[in-house]
Coordinates of C-alpha atoms and ligand atoms in Angstrom, one line a residue:
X26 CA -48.1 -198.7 12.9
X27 CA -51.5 -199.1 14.9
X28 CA -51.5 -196.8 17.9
X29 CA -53.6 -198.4 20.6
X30 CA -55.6 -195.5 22.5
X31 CA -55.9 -195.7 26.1
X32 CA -58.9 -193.3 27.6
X33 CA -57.7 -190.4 28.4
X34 CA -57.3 -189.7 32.4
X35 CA -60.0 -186.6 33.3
X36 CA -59.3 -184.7 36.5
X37 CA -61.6 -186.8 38.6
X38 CA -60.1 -189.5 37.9
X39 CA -56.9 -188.3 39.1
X40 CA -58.2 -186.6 42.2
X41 CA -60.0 -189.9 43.1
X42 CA -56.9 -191.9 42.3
X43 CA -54.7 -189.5 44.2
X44 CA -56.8 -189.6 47.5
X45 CA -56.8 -193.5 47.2
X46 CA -53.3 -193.7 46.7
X47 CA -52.9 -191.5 49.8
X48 CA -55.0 -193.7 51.9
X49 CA -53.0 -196.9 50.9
X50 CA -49.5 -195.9 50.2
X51 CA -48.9 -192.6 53.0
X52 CA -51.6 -193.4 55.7
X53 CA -49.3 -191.4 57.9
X54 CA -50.2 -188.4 56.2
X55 CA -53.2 -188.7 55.3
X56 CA -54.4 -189.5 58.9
X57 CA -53.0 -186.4 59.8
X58 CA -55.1 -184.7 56.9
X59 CA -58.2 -186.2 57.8
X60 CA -57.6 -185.7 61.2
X61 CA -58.0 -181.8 60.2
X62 CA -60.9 -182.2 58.2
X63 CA -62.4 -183.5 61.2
X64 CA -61.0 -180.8 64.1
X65 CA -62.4 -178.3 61.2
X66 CA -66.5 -179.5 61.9
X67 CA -66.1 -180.1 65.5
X68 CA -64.7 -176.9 66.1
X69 CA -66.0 -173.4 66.5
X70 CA -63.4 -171.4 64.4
X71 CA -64.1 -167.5 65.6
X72 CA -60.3 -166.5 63.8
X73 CA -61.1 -163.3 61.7
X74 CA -58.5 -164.4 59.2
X75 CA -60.1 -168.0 58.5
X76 CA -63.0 -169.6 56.4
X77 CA -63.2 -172.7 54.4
X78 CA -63.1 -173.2 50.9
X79 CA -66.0 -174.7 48.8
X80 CA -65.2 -178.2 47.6
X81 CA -65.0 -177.1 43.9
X82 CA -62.3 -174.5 44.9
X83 CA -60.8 -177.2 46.7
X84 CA -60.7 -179.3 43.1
X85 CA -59.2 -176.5 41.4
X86 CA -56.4 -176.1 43.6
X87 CA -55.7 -179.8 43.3
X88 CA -55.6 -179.5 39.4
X89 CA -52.9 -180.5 37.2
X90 CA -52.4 -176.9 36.6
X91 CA -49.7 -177.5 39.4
X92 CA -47.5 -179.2 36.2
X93 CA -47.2 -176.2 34.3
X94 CA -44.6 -173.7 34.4
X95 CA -45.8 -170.5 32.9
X96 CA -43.6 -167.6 33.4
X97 CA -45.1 -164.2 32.1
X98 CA -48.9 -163.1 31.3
X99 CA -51.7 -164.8 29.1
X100 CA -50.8 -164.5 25.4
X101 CA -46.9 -163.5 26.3
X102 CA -45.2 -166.1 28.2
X103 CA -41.7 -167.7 28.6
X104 CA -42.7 -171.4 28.3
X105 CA -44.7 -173.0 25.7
X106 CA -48.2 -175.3 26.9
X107 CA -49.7 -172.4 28.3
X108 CA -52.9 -172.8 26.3
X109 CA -55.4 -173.8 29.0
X110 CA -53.2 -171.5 31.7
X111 CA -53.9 -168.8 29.8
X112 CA -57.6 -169.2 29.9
X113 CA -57.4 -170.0 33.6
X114 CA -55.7 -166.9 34.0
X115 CA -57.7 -164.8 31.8
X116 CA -61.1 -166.1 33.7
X117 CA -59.3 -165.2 37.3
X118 CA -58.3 -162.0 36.2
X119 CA -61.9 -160.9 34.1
X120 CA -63.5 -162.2 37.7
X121 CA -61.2 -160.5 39.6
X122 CA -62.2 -157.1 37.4
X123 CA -65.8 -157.8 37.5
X124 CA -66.3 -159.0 41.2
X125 CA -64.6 -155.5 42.7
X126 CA -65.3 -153.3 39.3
X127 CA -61.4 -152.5 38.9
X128 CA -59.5 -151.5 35.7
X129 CA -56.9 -153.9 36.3
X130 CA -56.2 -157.2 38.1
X131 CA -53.2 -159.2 38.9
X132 CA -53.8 -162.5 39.8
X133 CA -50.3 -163.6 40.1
X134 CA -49.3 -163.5 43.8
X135 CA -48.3 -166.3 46.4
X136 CA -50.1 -164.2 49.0
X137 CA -51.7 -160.6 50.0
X138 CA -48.0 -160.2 51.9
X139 CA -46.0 -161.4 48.5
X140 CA -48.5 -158.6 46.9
X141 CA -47.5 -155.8 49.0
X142 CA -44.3 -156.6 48.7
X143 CA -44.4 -156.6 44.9
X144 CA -46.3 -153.2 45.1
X145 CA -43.9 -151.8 47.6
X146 CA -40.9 -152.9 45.9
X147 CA -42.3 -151.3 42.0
X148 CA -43.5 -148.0 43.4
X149 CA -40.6 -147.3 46.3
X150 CA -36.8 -147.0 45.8
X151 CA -35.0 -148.3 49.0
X152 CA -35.4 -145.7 52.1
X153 CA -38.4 -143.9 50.4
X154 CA -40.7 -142.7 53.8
X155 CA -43.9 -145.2 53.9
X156 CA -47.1 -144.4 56.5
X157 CA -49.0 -147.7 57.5
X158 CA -50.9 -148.2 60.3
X159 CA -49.2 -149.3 63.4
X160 CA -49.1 -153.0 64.3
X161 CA -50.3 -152.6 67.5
X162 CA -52.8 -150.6 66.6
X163 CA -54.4 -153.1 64.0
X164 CA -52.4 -152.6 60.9
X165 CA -50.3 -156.0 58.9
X166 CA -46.5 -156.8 59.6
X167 CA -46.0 -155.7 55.8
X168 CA -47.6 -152.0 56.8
X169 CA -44.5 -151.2 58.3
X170 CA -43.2 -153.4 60.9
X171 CA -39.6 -153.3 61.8
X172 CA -39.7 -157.2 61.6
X173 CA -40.7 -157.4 57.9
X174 CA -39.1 -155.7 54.5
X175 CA -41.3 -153.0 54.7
X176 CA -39.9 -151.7 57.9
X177 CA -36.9 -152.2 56.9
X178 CA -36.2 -151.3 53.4
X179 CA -38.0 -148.4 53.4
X180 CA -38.6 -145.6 56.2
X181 CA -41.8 -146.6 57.8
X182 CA -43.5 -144.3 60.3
X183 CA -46.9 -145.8 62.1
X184 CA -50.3 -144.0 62.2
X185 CA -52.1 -145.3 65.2
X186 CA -55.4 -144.8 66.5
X187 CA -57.4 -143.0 69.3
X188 CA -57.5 -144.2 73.0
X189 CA -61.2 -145.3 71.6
X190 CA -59.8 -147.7 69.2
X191 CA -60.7 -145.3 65.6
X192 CA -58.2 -144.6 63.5
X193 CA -56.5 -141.4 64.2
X194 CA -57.2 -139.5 60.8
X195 CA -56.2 -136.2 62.1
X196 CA -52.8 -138.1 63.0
X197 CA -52.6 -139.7 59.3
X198 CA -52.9 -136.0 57.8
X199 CA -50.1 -134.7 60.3
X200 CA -47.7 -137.1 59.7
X201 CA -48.3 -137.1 56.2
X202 CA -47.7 -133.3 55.9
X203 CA -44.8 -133.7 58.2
X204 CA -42.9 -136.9 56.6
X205 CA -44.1 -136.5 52.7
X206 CA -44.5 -140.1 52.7
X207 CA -44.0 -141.7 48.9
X208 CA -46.7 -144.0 49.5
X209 CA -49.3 -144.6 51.9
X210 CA -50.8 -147.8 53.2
X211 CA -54.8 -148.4 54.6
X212 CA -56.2 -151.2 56.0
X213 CA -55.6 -153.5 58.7
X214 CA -56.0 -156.5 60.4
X215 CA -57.6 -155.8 63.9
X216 CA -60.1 -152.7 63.4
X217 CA -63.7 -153.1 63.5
X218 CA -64.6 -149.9 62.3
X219 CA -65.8 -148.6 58.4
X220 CA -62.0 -147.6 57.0
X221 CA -63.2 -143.9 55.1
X222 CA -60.8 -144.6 52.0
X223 CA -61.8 -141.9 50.4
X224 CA -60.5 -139.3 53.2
X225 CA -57.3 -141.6 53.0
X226 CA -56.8 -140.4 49.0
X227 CA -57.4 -136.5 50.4
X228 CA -55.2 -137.3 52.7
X229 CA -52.4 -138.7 50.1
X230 CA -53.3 -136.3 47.4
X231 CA -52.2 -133.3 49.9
X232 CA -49.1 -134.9 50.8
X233 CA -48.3 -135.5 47.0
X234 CA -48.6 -139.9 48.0
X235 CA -49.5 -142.4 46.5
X236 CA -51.9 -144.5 48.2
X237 CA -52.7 -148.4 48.5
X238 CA -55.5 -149.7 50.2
X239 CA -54.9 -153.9 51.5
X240 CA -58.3 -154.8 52.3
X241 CA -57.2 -158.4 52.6
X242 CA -59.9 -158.7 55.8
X243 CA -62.9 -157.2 54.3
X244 CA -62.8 -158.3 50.5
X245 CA -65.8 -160.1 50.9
X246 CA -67.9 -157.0 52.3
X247 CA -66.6 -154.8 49.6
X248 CA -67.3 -156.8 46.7
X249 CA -70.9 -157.1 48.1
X250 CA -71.3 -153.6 49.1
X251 CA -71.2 -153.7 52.4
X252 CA -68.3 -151.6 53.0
X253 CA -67.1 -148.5 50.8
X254 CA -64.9 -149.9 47.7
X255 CA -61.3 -148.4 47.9
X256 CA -60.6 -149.4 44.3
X257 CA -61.1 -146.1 43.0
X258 CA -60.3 -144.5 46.3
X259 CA -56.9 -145.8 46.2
X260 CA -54.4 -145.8 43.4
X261 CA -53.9 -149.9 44.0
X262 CA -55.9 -152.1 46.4
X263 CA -54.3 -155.3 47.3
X264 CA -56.4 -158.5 48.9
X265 CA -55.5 -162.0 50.0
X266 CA -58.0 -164.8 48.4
X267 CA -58.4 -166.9 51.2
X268 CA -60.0 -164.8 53.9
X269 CA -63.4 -163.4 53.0
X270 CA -63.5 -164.8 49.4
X271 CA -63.2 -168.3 50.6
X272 CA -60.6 -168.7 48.1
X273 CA -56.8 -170.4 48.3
X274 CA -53.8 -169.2 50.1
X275 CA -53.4 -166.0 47.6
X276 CA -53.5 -162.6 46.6
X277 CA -54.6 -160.1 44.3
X278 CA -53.5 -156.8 42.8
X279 CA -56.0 -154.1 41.7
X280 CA -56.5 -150.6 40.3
X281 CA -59.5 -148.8 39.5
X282 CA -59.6 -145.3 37.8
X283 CA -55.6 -145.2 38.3
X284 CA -54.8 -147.8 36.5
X285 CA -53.6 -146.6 33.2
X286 CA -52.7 -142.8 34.9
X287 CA -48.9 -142.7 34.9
X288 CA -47.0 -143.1 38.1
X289 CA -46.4 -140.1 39.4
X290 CA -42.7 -138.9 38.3
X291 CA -42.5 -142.0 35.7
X292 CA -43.6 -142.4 32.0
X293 CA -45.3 -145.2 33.0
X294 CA -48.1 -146.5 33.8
X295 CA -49.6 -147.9 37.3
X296 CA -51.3 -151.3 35.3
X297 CA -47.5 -151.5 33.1
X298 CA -45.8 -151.4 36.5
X299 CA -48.1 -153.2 38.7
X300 CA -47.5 -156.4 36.1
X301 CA -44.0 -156.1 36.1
X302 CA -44.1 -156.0 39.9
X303 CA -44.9 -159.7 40.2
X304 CA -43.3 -160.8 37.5
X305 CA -40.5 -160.7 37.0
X306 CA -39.6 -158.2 39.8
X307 CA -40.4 -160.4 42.2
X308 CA -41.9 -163.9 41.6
X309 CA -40.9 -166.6 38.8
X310 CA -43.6 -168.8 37.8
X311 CA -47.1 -168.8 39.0
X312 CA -49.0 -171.2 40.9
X313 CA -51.5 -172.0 38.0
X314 CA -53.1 -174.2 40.2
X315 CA -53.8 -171.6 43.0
X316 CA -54.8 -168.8 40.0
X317 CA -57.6 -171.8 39.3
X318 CA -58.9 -171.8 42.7
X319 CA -58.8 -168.0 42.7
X320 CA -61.2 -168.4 39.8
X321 CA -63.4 -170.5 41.3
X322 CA -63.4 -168.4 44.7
X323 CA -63.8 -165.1 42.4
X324 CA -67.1 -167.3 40.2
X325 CA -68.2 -168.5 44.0
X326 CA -68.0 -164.5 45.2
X327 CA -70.4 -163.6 42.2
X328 CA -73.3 -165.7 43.6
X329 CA -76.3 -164.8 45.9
X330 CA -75.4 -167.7 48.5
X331 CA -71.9 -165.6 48.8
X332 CA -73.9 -162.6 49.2
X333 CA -75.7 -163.8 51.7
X334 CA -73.2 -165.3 53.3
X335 CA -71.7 -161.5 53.8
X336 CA -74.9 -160.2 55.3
X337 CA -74.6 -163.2 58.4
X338 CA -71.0 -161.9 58.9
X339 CA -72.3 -158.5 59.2
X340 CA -75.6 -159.8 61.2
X341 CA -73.6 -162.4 63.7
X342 CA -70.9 -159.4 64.7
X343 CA -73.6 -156.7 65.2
X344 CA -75.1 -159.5 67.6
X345 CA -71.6 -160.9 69.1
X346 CA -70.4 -157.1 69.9
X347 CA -73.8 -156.6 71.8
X348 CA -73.7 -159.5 73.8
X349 CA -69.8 -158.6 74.7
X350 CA -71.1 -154.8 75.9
X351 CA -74.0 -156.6 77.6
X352 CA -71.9 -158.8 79.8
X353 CA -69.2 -155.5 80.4
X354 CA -66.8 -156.4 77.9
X355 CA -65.2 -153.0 76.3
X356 CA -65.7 -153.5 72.4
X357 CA -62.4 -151.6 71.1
X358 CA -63.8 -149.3 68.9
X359 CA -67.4 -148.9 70.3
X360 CA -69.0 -151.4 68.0
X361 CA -68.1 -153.7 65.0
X362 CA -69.2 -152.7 61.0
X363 CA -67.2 -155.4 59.7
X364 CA -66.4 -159.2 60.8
X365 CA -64.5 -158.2 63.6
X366 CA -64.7 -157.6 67.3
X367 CA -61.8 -156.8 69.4
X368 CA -62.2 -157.2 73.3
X369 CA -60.2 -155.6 76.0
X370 CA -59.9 -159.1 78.3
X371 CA -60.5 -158.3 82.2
X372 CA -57.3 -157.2 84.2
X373 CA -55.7 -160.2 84.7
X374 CA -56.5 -162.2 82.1
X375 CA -54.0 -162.7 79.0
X376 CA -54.5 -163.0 75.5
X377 CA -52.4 -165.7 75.3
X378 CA -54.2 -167.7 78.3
X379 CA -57.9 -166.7 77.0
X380 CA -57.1 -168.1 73.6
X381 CA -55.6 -171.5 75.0
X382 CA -58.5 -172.4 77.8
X383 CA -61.2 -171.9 74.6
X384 CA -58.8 -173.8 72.5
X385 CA -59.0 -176.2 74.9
X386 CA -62.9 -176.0 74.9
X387 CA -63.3 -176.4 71.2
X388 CA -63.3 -172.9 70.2
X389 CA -60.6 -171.3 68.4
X390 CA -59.6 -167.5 68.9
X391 CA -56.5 -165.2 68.3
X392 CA -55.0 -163.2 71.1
X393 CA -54.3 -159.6 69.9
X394 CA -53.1 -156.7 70.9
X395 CA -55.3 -153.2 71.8
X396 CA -54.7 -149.7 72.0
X397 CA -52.9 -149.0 74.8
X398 CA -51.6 -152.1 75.1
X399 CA -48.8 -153.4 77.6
X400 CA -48.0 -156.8 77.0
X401 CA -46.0 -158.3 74.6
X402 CA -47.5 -159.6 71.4
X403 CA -47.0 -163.2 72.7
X404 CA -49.4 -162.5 75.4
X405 CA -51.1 -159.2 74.6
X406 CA -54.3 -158.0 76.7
X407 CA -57.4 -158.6 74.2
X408 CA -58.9 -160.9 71.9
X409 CA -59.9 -160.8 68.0
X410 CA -62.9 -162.7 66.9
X411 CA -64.4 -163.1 63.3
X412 CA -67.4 -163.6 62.1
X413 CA -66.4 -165.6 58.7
X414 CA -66.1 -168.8 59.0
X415 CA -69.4 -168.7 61.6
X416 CA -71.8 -167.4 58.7
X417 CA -70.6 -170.3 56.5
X418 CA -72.3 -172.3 59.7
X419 CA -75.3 -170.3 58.7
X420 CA -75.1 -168.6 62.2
X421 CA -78.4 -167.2 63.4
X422 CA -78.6 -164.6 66.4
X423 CA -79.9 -167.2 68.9
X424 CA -76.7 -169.1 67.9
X425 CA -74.3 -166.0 68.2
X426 CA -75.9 -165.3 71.5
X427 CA -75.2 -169.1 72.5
X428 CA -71.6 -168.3 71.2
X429 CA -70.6 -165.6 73.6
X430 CA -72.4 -166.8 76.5
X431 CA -70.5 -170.2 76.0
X432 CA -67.4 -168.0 75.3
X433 CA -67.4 -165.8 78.8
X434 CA -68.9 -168.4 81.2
X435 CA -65.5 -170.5 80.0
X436 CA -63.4 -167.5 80.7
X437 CA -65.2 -166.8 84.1
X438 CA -64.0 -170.5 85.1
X439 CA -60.4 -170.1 83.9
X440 CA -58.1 -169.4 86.8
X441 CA -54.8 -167.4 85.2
X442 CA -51.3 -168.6 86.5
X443 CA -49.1 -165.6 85.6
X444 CA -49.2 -164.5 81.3
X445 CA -49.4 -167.8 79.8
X446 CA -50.5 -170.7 82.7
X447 CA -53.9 -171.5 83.9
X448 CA -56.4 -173.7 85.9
X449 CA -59.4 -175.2 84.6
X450 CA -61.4 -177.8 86.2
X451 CA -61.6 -180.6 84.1
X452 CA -65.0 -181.7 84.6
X453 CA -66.0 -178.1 83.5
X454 CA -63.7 -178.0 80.3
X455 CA -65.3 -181.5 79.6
X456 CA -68.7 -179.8 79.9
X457 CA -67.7 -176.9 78.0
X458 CA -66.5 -179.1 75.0
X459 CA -69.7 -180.8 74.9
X460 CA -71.5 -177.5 74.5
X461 CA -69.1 -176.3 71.7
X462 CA -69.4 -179.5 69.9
X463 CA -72.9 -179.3 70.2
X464 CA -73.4 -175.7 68.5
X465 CA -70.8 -177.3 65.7
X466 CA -74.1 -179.7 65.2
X467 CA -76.5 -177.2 65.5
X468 CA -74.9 -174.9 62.8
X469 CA -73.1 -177.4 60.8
X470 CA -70.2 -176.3 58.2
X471 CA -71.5 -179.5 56.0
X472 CA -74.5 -177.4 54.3
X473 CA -71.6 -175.0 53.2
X474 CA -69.5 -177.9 51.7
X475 CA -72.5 -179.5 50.0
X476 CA -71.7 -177.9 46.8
Ligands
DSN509 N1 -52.7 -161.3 58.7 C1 -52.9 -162.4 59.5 C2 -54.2 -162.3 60.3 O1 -54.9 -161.3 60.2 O2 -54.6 -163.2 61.0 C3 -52.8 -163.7 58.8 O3 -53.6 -163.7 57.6

C-alpha cells in the first residue's frame, strides 16, 4: 500500500491558521480580543499586579501542549505521549531552580493562590493555627482571610503593621510565641517596604513554625538581586508567573536549603511532600501549555533586557514616591524599595472614585486599602500603583515625573459625589486622555513586544 505523506503541520502554521480562522469564522470574539490588544498600548497600566507577556511566551502558551493530558511528574506519569511534556517540564523546572537558585521547583500550579493552597493543604491538618499578614494591612486573601480556605480551614490570626505602614515584626514574634502557629506566611501584596525574611525564619524557628515566604509581587527583583532571596530564608517560597516574570497566569513552588530536610514531625521530606501537594493532592492534570510559557518567562527572566528591566521598576518607583511626597501625598510606608507605592488619597476622596476618574483618563490603578483604614474594601481610602508594566515602556524619570503630575492634576479636577460618584468636566477628561495617550506614544510597550 503507498502512503501518501502530507507535510507535517509545524506550530506556526497552526498559530497563523488559528488566528485566521478566528478572524473569519468568530469575528465576535475576536473583535473583542483585538479590542484588548489595543486598550493595552493606549493605556497607562500603573496596576502592581500586571505586565505583559513577550510574544514568544505568548506562542508557548498557545502551543499544542494544551492537547496533552499528563498526570504525574517527568519520567513517572499516568498517561502515555508525555515525551515532549516531559522535556517542557523538565526545562521549566531546571529554569525555575536556576533563575531563584532553589533545591527544588514545582512547576505545576494553576496559580500562586492554587500554590498556597497546595502548600497549605500538605503541611497543615484542618484547624492547625496559621499567622499571615493581615489583608488590610497588605497581605493575599490566601494569607488568612476569612473569605478564602485559608481562613477558614485553618485557624488564621493576622500580623499587621505599624501606624507608619512597616510591618510590625515585634507583633509577628508576639503572636507567634503566643499562638505556636504550625506555619507561618510572608509576603504581601500592598507593602512597599524590603520584607527582612530572614528575621521571619528567627521568628518561626523560636516558635517551632514552619515558614513560607509568597513573593508572588517581587519575583522579578529577587531573581535579579534586588531584594533579599527568601529561598533559603524560608522552608518553601511560593510565586505566581505572571506578575514580575512576565510569564502566564501561574505559579511556582520552591525550596532552597529545606528541601530535602524532613518536615518537621514527619518521615518525609519537604521536596517528597511539596510534589505530592500538587499532584495528586490537589490538582489533576497540568496545563502543559502554561508549564511552556513558564519556560519561556523563566528563559526570558535569565536575560540582561529582564535585568534591566528590574532596575527601571526599581528607578521609576524611587522617582514616582518622590513626586507623591513632593506634591503632599503620604507614601504608606515612608518610601518604596520595590514596585510599589501605596498613597493615603486626600480626605474625601475614595479609592474607589480615584481609580474610576483615571480609568476614565486612560490610566489604570487599583484602589486599596491602608493602615488605619475605614472604608470598606469596595471603596477603601488609598491607592496602589506599580511600576511593572511602566518599565516594559522603558520609563525614564522625566516620563515618571510626567506620570504623577498627569495623575494628581486629574484627581485635583475630580469632584467626589459620596464613596463611589463623581464630576468631571468633560472637556478636561478629553484633555486628560489626550495627555495619557500621548505618554503611551512617548514610551511605547511595542519595543518590548518586538521580540
Ligand atoms: N493578588 C492580586 C493583586 O495583588 O492584585 C491579584 O494578583
Amino acid at each position: 500500500m503507498t502512503v501518501n505523506h502530507q507535510p507535517l503541520l509545524t506550530q506556526a502554521d497552526l498559530l497563523k491558521r488559528g488566528l485566521a480562522d478566528l478572524q473569519e469564522h468568530d469575528a465576535e470574539l475576536a473583535q473583542i480580543l483585538d479590542a484588548e490588544v489595543a486598550r493595552q498600548q493606549r493605556t497607562l497600566s500603573l496596576v502592581a499586579s500586571c505586565c505583559a507577556v513577550k510574544p514568544r511566551t505568548l506562542a508557548a502558551s498557545s502551543s499544542v501542549l494544551v492537547n496533552v493530558t499528563a498526570e504525574g511528574v517527568p519520567g513517572r506519569r499516568y498517561h502515555a505521549g508525555c515525551e515532549n511534556v516531559d522535556l517542557v517540564e523538565s526545562l521549566a523546572i531546571q529554569r525555575a531552580r536556576q533563575l531563584f537558585g532553589a533545591q527544588y521547583a514545582g512547576v505545576q500550579s494553576h496559580s500562586a493562590s492554587s500554590a498556597n493552597y497546595s502548600v497549605l493543604a500538605a503541611l497543615l491538618e484542618p484547624g492547625d493555627t496559621l499567622l499571615g499578614m493581615a489583608l488590610d494591612n497588605g497581605g493575599h486573601l490566601t494569607h488568612g482571610s476569612p473569605v478564602t480556605f485559608s481562613g477558614t480551614y485553618y485557624n488564621a490570626i493576622g500580623y499587621g503593621t505599624t501606624k507608619e505602614g512597616l510591618i510590625d515584626y515585634d507583633e509577628v514574634r508576639r503572636l507567634a510565641l503566643e499562638h505556636r502557629p504550625r506555619l507561618i506566611i510572608c509576603g504581601a501584596t500592598a507593602y512597599s517596604r524590603v520584607v527582612d525574611f530572614d528575621r521571619f525564619r528567627r521568628i518561626a524557628d523560636e516558635a517551632g513554625a514552619i515558614l513560607m515566604a509568597d513573593i508572588s509581587h517581587i519575583a522579578g527583583l529577587v531573581a535579579t538581586g534586588r531584594h533579599p532571596s527568601p529561598i533559603d530564608a524560608a522552608h518553601v517560597t511560593t510565586t505566581c508567573t505572571h506578575k514580575q516574570l512576565a510569564g502566564p497566569r501561574g505559579g511556582l513552588i520552591l525550596s532552597g536549603r529545606d528541601a530535602n530536610e524532613k518536615v518537621p514531625g514527619r518521615d518525609v521530606t519537604f521536596a517528597r511532600v511539596l510534589e505530592l501537594a500538587v499532584f495528586p493532592r490537589m490538582q489533576g492534570a497540568p496545563a502543559v501549555n502554561m508549564m511552556a510559557a513558564k519556560a519561556a518567562a523563566l528563559g526570558y527572566a535569565m536575560t540582561p533586557e529582564f535585568d534591566a528591566e528590574m532596575q527601571r521598576i526599581r528607578d521609576a518607583a524611587d522617582v514616582m514616591a518622590s513626586e507623591f511626597q513632593a506634591r503632599d501625598y503620604e507614601v504608606v510606608g515612608g518610601r518604596s524599595e520595590n514596585h510599589t507605592i501605596l498613597i493615603r488619597l486626600r480626605a474625601n476622596m475614595t479609592g474607589a472614585i480615584a481609580e474610576a476618574a483615571l480609568e476614565h483618563c486612560g490610566i489604570v490603578v487599583n484602589k486599596n486599602r491602608i493602615p488605619g483604614e475605614t472604608r470598606s474594601s469596595f471603596v477603601t481610602s488609598g491607592l496602589r500603583i506599580g511600576t511593572g508594566a511602566l518599565a516594559q515602556r522603558h520609563i525614564d524619570a522625566q516620563g515618571c515625573r510626567q506620570i504623577v503630575d498627569l495623575l494628581c492634576r486629574i484627581l485635583d479636577q475630580v469632584t467626589p459625589q459620596g464613596d463611589n460618584e463623581f464630576t468631571l468636566d468633560p472637556a478636561l477628561r478629553k484633555q486628560f486622555c489626550a495627555e495619557a495617550e500621548a505618554l503611551c506614544v512617548k514610551y511605547p510597550i511595542a519595543d518590548y513586544l518586538a521580540n
